[in-house]
Each structure stands twice: as structure tokens, then as C-alpha cells.
Amino acid sequence: MKLRDGLTEERQENGRIALVRSGVTVLDAPDHPLVEDLMNGWMTEAWIDRLAESADNPPVVYFLCETLFSRGLLQVQCRAGGRALFSLQPAPPWQAWKEPLPESFPGFSPSACLRRSGDALLLEMPLSRKKCLIHDERCMIWLMEMIREGFSPPSEEDTARMAFYRALQLMNALEELKTDSPIWEFHDLLFFHASSIGFHDDPIGATWRLREKLPPEPLFKPCRGRELPLPKPDEHFKELLDIPLAEVLAARRSGRIPGRRPISLEKLSALLYTSARCQDILDDASRACMGSRRPSPSGGALHSLEIYPLIHQCIGLATGAWRYDPETHGLESIPVDGALLDVYLKSNPHDQIHGAGLPNVRLVITSRFLRNSWKYEKIAYRLILQDLGCLYQTLSLTAAALGLASCILGVVDSKRLGKVMKLEPLVEPVIGEMTLSSQPG
């Protein structure tokens, strides 16, 4: 046994030891040698028994162990032949290892996730707090035998395999989930598990995990191309936008069929100014990185999203690819593969509608991912998707007020668009797209 990874020790003024995980005190433990030893290496059950026998008050030793177990602060390692087989955390109570294995299981769960972690393989189960670090290839052989031949209880002499199967059972990897799992695909379930509080004990939220490793991403993406200043909405557009919110909400509909006259640069400018411009920069001493206020909300005021208008037809603006600059309210011309862009703009995402013309503009939305991952752990992508939903709604409602046809695309060709716009997929991935046109009629 050993204290779990991620726990740190802090000595209090009263001489007691506090065990801290991610800045939160999880146990204010007595100043006991057992805690120090568990911080430094692996302890056996026999070692704890010997410590208790030599202690002035043996019940204190066992009480502390039970407290560590009950709070999920221990991990356990199984060794065979002098080699570590696997580690399980948090460690279950001692008696859990002594219970007999059932005669049968449905098999190895299809929801299990196996990935590299340091020099071991980490086995995780969505919705299970327990994780198993596999150190020895024998465990992989046993897994493959189970997958090919099904589960069968090992003989009582095969204690190592018995312990591994017990670990799999304790982390719910030997049975189907007791939820309506057929409605969940693997990647959705794993994402829900990892980005939610309550299903695991990993650090989550604003941990600033990259603070000591990388500088933060700047608030605004630097302009490197020609920039076209956009006009601010004039009185005509202000009048269009000055209507009750309830009317705009009631009128909003997805519009897939463009009108005969293309959208104008002035209307595109009014849409972007009203929905996405930077209204205020937040840069006070309490902030580790700059933030901003904009019409659409963003987690931590980070605003990692970028809007790229790809123009097919727009009165006053040439066909091509542009990036909206929320700081200056302008459009930056971006270098693209012209042939690939032309093919993309001539493909209709709404071709299921018979006779529908091509959309005037396609608003491609990306995320400068480091803006979020620098601060947030486990939930960076979740927050980005929430930001995207907020921006979609803001753009859609503004488009409705301006009399434009807009439609959010459910399936986005992120790889193709990244190639068209020469974006690195893990630095600034394409995460959303919507079409924009004039209203028909």
C-alpha cells in the first residue's frame, strides 16, 4: 500500500500532518510514522501489523489505516516474482480482496479505456473512481485471453491472476454498465466522465496546469495579413436591432435557402459587431492572463473562439477567406489554398434541400485551445463547446433581427477546413460552422 499519487503532505502549526490534494485538505492526520512511510514507499499489510504490535497504542495504527482506506487515500500494488504486476487506486478495504470471485461475468467491458501513463498502461472505466496501472505484460496476456475466450475463474493457486481479475471487478471492468449504456457511445461516455465532478478524484477545473510550463496564449490573435476595417452599424441597422428580445426569440428559425440578392458587407459587419466584438479588456492584478467582455459569454472570460468568414457571395467584399478581428472590428485576409477553398465554397452543406442555392457566407469557428487548457484541467474542451453554443445562439438571434438566414451545421469537416485555412489541428482546431445568407423573397 501507498498514499495515492497527487497527495501532498503539509505540516500544520500544531504538529499534525494534513494530506492535501489539488490544494484541498482531504485528511488532517495525526503525526504518525505510518503516514510518512506511506508517503515514501510501498508498505505491506505485515509491515503495518508489526508497526501496530510495537506501538504504544496499536488500535491507533489500525484506526488510521481504516481512515485512509475509507477516504480513498491509499493505492495498492500487487507484486509477483519480485515484479510489480499492477497498481489499483483508490485501494479497496482489505476484505474486498478475500471475497470469492463469481463463477461468471458478461466479459471485459467495451467501455474500458487503456492508454499509456509514464512507463505503464492506465486502465480506466467511465463512471468508476478506480484506476488500474498495468506494469507487467502478463496482465495484458490475461486480458487478451479473457477477450478471446471469455471469463473463467482462475485456480486458487494462481493468486496473481486472481488478484488482477479482482481488481478488474472492483473497477467495474468485468461487467456491463448498470446504466442505459447502449444509448452512449464510448467517446461520449468517457468525455462525460472525465469532465464531470463526482465520477473521479482527479484534479479538475481552474488548476492552471500549464502555468509553469508554457506562456499563456494572447487575448487576440495577431494580424499578419491585410486588414479591412468594417463600418459600425448605422441608424438603419440600429433600428433593426432595436426590437424586443421576445420577438427575436420567437422569430428565430434555421434558414437554409438563400435569397436572390446576396448578403451585403454592411449586414455582415453589423452581425459581427453586435455578436462578437471586444467590448472591454480585463487585465487587472488578480488575473494570471488577460480576459475580455464580449456580447457572447465565455468561461473565465477567456474567449478562445475565432470567427472566419468564408465568402462565396457578398456585396462589397471579394470572394475569399477572412478572419474577424474583435479588437479592431475588422477583417483580416488570410492565406488559403485557393483551389481547395473554391471547391469547398461550391459544395452545398444543405444539398438535402432540393434546389437550394449555395450559402452566401460560411462562418467557420475555431478555438485557440491553449487559451483554455492553460487554465483549466479536464474541462477545457467542455468549456469551449459551451462557449461555442453561446456564440451560436448570439449569432443566430442577431441574424434573425437583421433579417438574415442562418443555419448551424451539426457535422463539420474539421480536417478539410483546417487544411484549407492552413491551421494546425491541435493548436487551433475547427470546432463549428454555420451558414449565412440573405432571406429569400
XYZ file of C-alpha atoms in Angstrom:
441
model
C 0.000 0.000 0.000
C 0.993 3.604 -0.564
C -0.626 7.008 -0.422
C -2.239 7.886 -3.734
C -0.454 9.913 -6.365
C -1.398 13.569 -6.283
C -1.431 13.773 -2.472
C 0.996 16.146 -0.797
C 1.921 16.493 2.849
C 1.666 19.733 4.783
C 2.712 20.011 8.431
C 0.414 22.229 10.456
C 1.426 24.599 13.275
C 0.028 22.147 15.844
C 2.443 19.463 14.613
C -0.219 17.392 12.817
C 0.054 16.318 9.196
C -2.509 17.411 6.623
C -2.884 15.426 3.407
C -3.691 17.788 0.555
C -4.925 17.048 -2.974
C -5.115 19.889 -5.528
C -4.984 22.465 -2.764
C -7.855 20.897 -0.789
C -7.215 19.284 2.601
C -8.599 15.736 2.486
C -7.325 14.496 5.850
C -5.879 16.210 8.902
C -3.963 13.133 10.046
C -2.200 12.603 13.369
C 1.568 12.915 13.345
C 2.065 9.182 12.924
C 5.112 7.443 11.366
C 2.778 5.345 9.215
C 1.759 8.407 7.200
C 5.366 9.364 6.496
C 6.255 5.831 5.427
C 3.224 5.623 3.144
C 4.310 8.872 1.519
C 7.757 7.464 0.712
C 7.181 3.905 -0.476
C 5.105 0.753 -0.650
C 4.084 -0.849 2.643
C 2.814 -4.393 3.201
C -0.017 -5.498 5.458
C 2.532 -7.460 7.506
C 4.623 -4.298 7.988
C 1.574 -2.471 9.352
C 0.888 -5.390 11.704
C 4.460 -5.223 13.013
C 4.176 -1.468 13.493
C 0.935 -1.919 15.437
C 2.480 -4.589 17.653
C 5.397 -2.317 18.532
C 3.263 0.792 19.060
C 2.187 2.056 22.474
C -1.411 2.151 21.256
C -1.967 -0.486 18.492
C -5.629 0.461 17.865
C -4.481 3.911 16.709
C -2.479 2.337 13.858
C -5.418 0.277 12.617
C -7.821 3.181 13.057
C -5.581 5.399 10.918
C -5.344 2.706 8.230
C -9.114 2.279 8.134
C -9.500 6.070 7.882
C -7.076 6.207 4.952
C -8.925 3.343 3.252
C -12.394 4.810 3.809
C -11.386 8.180 2.347
C -9.858 6.649 -0.764
C -6.382 7.938 0.058
C -4.459 4.696 -0.492
C -3.368 2.790 -3.573
C -2.422 -0.864 -3.581
C 0.154 -2.691 -5.666
C 0.216 -6.402 -6.485
C 3.652 -7.991 -6.952
C 4.566 -11.468 -8.173
C 8.008 -12.974 -8.615
C 9.616 -9.777 -7.372
C 7.948 -7.695 -10.123
C 5.052 -5.250 -9.905
C 2.004 -6.571 -11.764
C -0.461 -3.732 -11.325
C -1.479 -0.894 -9.017
C -5.059 0.000 -8.129
C -6.235 3.333 -6.785
C -8.012 4.111 -4.639
C -7.335 0.908 -2.721
C -10.402 -1.044 -1.568
C -10.591 -2.330 2.021
C -8.525 -5.443 2.793
C -11.546 -7.695 2.991
C -12.513 -6.918 -0.604
C -9.528 -8.947 -1.869
C -10.577 -12.002 0.122
C -14.108 -12.359 -1.259
C -14.509 -15.195 -3.819
C -14.840 -14.285 -7.486
C -18.193 -15.092 -9.156
C -18.338 -18.075 -11.470
C -19.068 -15.926 -14.497
C -19.092 -12.365 -15.818
C -20.518 -10.906 -19.023
C -16.899 -10.303 -20.052
C -14.449 -7.449 -20.336
C -16.376 -4.208 -20.649
C -16.355 -2.455 -24.065
C -16.347 0.859 -22.199
C -12.853 0.323 -20.756
C -10.104 2.691 -21.865
C -6.441 1.678 -21.972
C -3.726 4.279 -22.548
C -0.101 4.960 -21.751
C 0.787 6.687 -18.483
C 4.524 7.071 -17.957
C 6.131 3.635 -18.188
C 2.855 1.803 -17.516
C -0.569 1.346 -19.092
C -3.517 3.027 -17.392
C -6.842 1.197 -17.482
C -9.878 3.389 -16.783
C -13.611 2.780 -16.698
C -16.076 5.630 -17.283
C -18.164 6.306 -14.156
C -15.737 4.329 -11.966
C -13.496 6.077 -9.431
C -10.919 3.292 -9.563
C -7.987 3.179 -11.985
C -5.576 0.349 -12.662
C -1.945 0.902 -13.671
C -0.647 -2.156 -15.519
C 3.102 -2.652 -15.061
C 3.606 -6.195 -16.378
C 2.809 -7.777 -19.739
C 1.298 -10.808 -18.002
C -1.766 -8.701 -17.229
C -2.135 -7.903 -20.936
C -1.933 -11.604 -21.781
C -4.689 -12.352 -19.250
C -6.806 -9.562 -20.718
C -6.451 -10.900 -24.264
C -7.269 -14.435 -23.133
C -10.412 -13.132 -21.449
C -11.452 -11.206 -24.562
C -10.900 -14.196 -26.864
C -12.141 -16.993 -24.624
C -14.429 -15.296 -22.102
C -14.061 -15.079 -18.350
C -13.407 -18.158 -16.253
C -12.324 -18.041 -12.596
C -8.617 -18.881 -12.166
C -7.483 -21.652 -9.876
C -6.872 -20.783 -6.248
C -3.146 -21.411 -6.781
C -2.984 -18.705 -9.461
C -3.085 -15.901 -6.914
C -1.603 -13.248 -9.227
C -4.253 -13.716 -11.917
C -6.919 -13.932 -9.203
C -5.807 -10.567 -7.807
C -5.830 -8.958 -11.275
C -9.351 -10.202 -12.018
C -10.439 -8.958 -8.611
C -9.033 -5.514 -9.452
C -10.952 -5.533 -12.753
C -14.131 -6.479 -10.910
C -13.644 -3.746 -8.297
C -13.364 -1.106 -11.018
C -16.457 -2.482 -12.824
C -14.455 -3.576 -15.887
C -15.862 -7.134 -15.807
C -19.490 -6.216 -16.259
C -21.707 -4.094 -18.411
C -22.576 -0.685 -17.001
C -25.741 -0.645 -14.947
C -26.928 2.426 -16.860
C -28.640 2.622 -20.222
C -25.199 2.257 -21.802
C -26.480 1.358 -25.321
C -27.540 4.999 -25.741
C -23.999 6.207 -25.014
C -21.125 5.875 -27.447
C -17.713 5.231 -25.927
C -16.204 8.658 -26.621
C -19.270 10.488 -25.273
C -19.255 8.474 -22.051
C -15.529 8.931 -21.495
C -15.789 12.693 -22.130
C -18.731 12.983 -19.739
C -16.859 11.010 -17.073
C -13.578 12.923 -17.329
C -15.095 16.420 -17.480
C -17.609 15.959 -14.644
C -17.161 16.245 -10.901
C -18.164 13.194 -8.876
C -17.017 10.296 -11.060
C -13.278 10.597 -10.360
C -10.859 12.203 -7.934
C -8.527 13.782 -10.490
C -7.744 17.497 -10.399
C -10.443 19.378 -12.301
C -11.301 22.981 -13.018
C -9.060 26.049 -12.763
C -5.813 24.320 -11.731
C -3.576 26.426 -14.045
C -1.886 23.174 -15.050
C 0.316 24.754 -17.755
C 1.228 27.881 -15.817
C 4.807 26.776 -15.110
C 5.295 25.100 -18.496
C 4.027 27.484 -21.187
C 3.233 31.179 -21.525
C -0.482 31.923 -21.945
C -1.976 32.385 -25.386
C -2.518 36.109 -26.109
C -6.027 37.505 -25.817
C -6.133 38.433 -29.508
C -4.649 36.501 -32.400
C -2.011 38.673 -34.072
C -2.932 40.016 -37.509
C -0.412 39.030 -40.169
C -2.321 39.876 -43.336
C -4.133 42.768 -44.945
C -6.896 44.109 -42.707
C -10.122 45.634 -43.929
C -11.804 47.984 -41.421
C -15.524 47.315 -41.066
C -18.169 50.009 -40.654
C -20.073 50.182 -37.389
C -23.853 49.722 -37.646
C -25.579 52.917 -38.832
C -29.004 54.155 -37.740
C -30.775 51.761 -40.131
C -29.148 48.696 -38.579
C -29.554 50.046 -35.059
C -33.274 50.336 -35.752
C -33.398 46.734 -36.972
C -31.638 45.604 -33.816
C -33.795 47.708 -31.519
C -36.689 45.244 -31.265
C -37.934 43.317 -28.218
C -35.915 40.210 -27.376
C -39.086 38.099 -27.116
C -39.893 38.893 -30.772
C -36.400 37.909 -31.897
C -36.561 34.642 -29.946
C -39.954 33.808 -31.435
C -38.823 34.642 -34.969
C -35.538 32.736 -34.978
C -35.526 29.826 -37.411
C -32.810 27.941 -39.262
C -32.653 29.256 -42.818
C -31.029 27.077 -45.478
C -32.289 28.661 -48.698
C -30.534 31.907 -49.731
C -32.288 34.866 -51.312
C -31.638 36.107 -54.825
C -29.658 39.149 -53.729
C -26.512 38.243 -51.764
C -25.777 39.461 -48.261
C -24.075 42.871 -48.056
C -20.815 43.753 -46.313
C -22.751 46.218 -44.134
C -25.060 43.479 -42.828
C -22.151 41.098 -42.228
C -20.377 43.891 -40.354
C -23.473 44.639 -38.250
C -23.784 40.931 -37.372
C -20.161 40.624 -36.256
C -20.133 43.952 -34.408
C -23.287 43.117 -32.469
C -22.350 39.485 -31.721
C -18.598 39.167 -31.361
C -16.699 42.433 -30.905
C -14.493 43.048 -27.873
C -16.262 45.495 -25.554
C -13.745 45.649 -22.732
C -10.326 44.176 -21.854
C -9.892 42.641 -18.398
C -6.292 42.948 -17.250
C -6.137 43.604 -13.512
C -3.637 42.291 -10.974
C -5.911 39.420 -9.932
C -5.731 37.818 -13.397
C -2.952 35.476 -14.461
C -3.913 36.079 -18.104
C -5.925 38.747 -19.871
C -9.654 38.336 -20.477
C -12.347 40.334 -22.206
C -16.036 41.133 -22.226
C -17.977 40.455 -25.415
C -21.675 40.106 -26.295
C -21.384 36.313 -26.056
C -20.267 34.791 -22.702
C -17.139 32.687 -22.282
C -15.810 30.522 -19.427
C -13.288 32.545 -17.436
C -13.766 35.446 -19.900
C -11.058 33.742 -21.987
C -12.801 33.933 -25.393
C -10.679 31.422 -27.285
C -13.045 31.306 -30.280
C -12.100 32.780 -33.659
C -14.577 33.503 -36.491
C -13.504 33.013 -40.110
C -15.994 34.245 -42.740
C -15.517 32.259 -45.962
C -17.116 34.425 -48.639
C -18.914 32.941 -51.642
C -21.090 35.970 -52.479
C -21.115 39.243 -50.572
C -21.849 42.697 -51.980
C -18.827 44.863 -51.198
C -16.444 42.007 -50.293
C -14.413 39.775 -52.598
C -14.683 36.003 -52.593
C -12.100 34.524 -50.252
C -11.229 33.720 -46.647
C -11.118 36.262 -43.856
C -10.691 36.317 -40.067
C -12.748 38.614 -37.887
C -10.648 40.781 -35.564
C -12.772 41.506 -32.475
C -10.287 44.064 -31.151
C -10.425 46.438 -34.121
C -13.712 45.296 -35.702
C -12.052 44.456 -38.979
C -11.497 41.576 -41.368
C -8.036 40.150 -41.911
C -7.358 38.458 -45.239
C -5.856 35.044 -44.535
C -3.721 32.886 -46.837
C -5.534 29.792 -48.043
C -5.230 27.129 -50.677
C -7.314 28.864 -53.363
C -8.214 25.686 -55.240
C -9.331 23.893 -52.087
C -11.330 26.942 -50.944
C -13.086 27.207 -54.303
C -14.115 23.553 -54.188
C -15.319 23.935 -50.609
C -17.405 27.035 -51.288
C -19.050 25.326 -54.256
C -20.175 22.383 -52.114
C -23.602 22.848 -50.556
C -23.953 21.719 -46.921
C -27.741 21.860 -47.391
C -27.890 19.737 -50.542
C -30.658 17.668 -48.956
C -32.965 20.593 -49.773
C -33.937 20.273 -53.425
C -32.991 23.309 -55.485
C -31.319 25.218 -52.646
C -28.595 27.593 -53.786
C -25.180 27.918 -52.223
C -24.977 29.904 -48.960
C -23.525 33.397 -49.323
C -21.130 33.074 -46.384
C -19.870 30.241 -44.213
C -18.751 31.270 -40.736
C -16.067 28.812 -39.611
C -15.365 28.861 -35.869
C -12.088 27.675 -34.356
C -10.610 27.640 -30.863
C -7.116 28.677 -29.850
C -7.079 25.765 -27.455
C -4.201 26.921 -25.245
C -6.343 29.859 -24.071
C -8.460 27.341 -22.130
C -6.099 24.439 -21.442
C -3.547 26.808 -19.835
C -6.002 27.467 -17.013
C -8.482 24.591 -16.935
C -7.858 20.893 -16.354
C -10.235 18.190 -17.557
C -12.898 20.739 -18.602
C -11.063 22.845 -21.216
C -12.882 21.308 -24.187
C -16.192 21.195 -22.311
C -15.961 24.955 -21.703
C -15.002 25.587 -25.324
C -18.092 23.716 -26.526
C -20.233 25.697 -24.077
C -18.703 28.905 -25.454
C -19.492 27.690 -28.965
C -23.148 27.116 -28.083
C -23.396 30.610 -26.598
C -21.797 32.143 -29.692
C -24.098 30.152 -31.985
C -27.153 31.495 -30.165
C -25.851 35.065 -30.168
C -25.098 34.942 -33.898
C -28.416 33.252 -34.687
C -30.526 35.773 -32.766
C -28.651 38.721 -34.248
C -29.071 37.269 -37.730
C -32.809 36.920 -37.106
C -33.040 40.569 -36.023
C -31.138 41.671 -39.151
C -33.369 39.619 -41.450
C -30.669 37.107 -42.397
C -30.966 33.363 -42.960
C -28.581 31.437 -40.700
C -28.143 27.745 -40.031
C -25.807 25.912 -37.653
C -24.135 22.827 -39.134
C -24.225 19.705 -36.965
C -21.396 17.941 -38.821
C -18.240 19.929 -39.552
C -15.417 18.770 -41.818
C -12.753 19.948 -39.374
C -9.804 18.238 -41.048
C -10.682 19.556 -44.505
C -11.302 23.101 -43.275
C -8.078 23.087 -41.288
C -6.228 22.123 -44.450
C -7.992 24.831 -46.484
C -7.100 27.531 -43.948
C -3.654 26.103 -43.081
C -4.402 25.700 -39.365
C -2.654 23.256 -37.025
C -5.396 20.872 -35.818
C -4.133 20.604 -32.223
C -3.277 24.309 -31.881
C -6.368 25.878 -33.425
C -8.922 23.179 -34.263
C -12.070 23.874 -36.274
C -14.975 23.182 -33.913
C -18.038 24.764 -35.560
C -19.592 26.190 -38.698
C -22.762 27.996 -39.687
C -24.091 29.320 -42.975
C -25.302 32.864 -43.533
C -27.311 34.267 -46.430
C -29.898 36.873 -47.286
C -33.508 35.868 -46.685
C -35.374 34.519 -49.739
C -38.279 36.511 -51.092
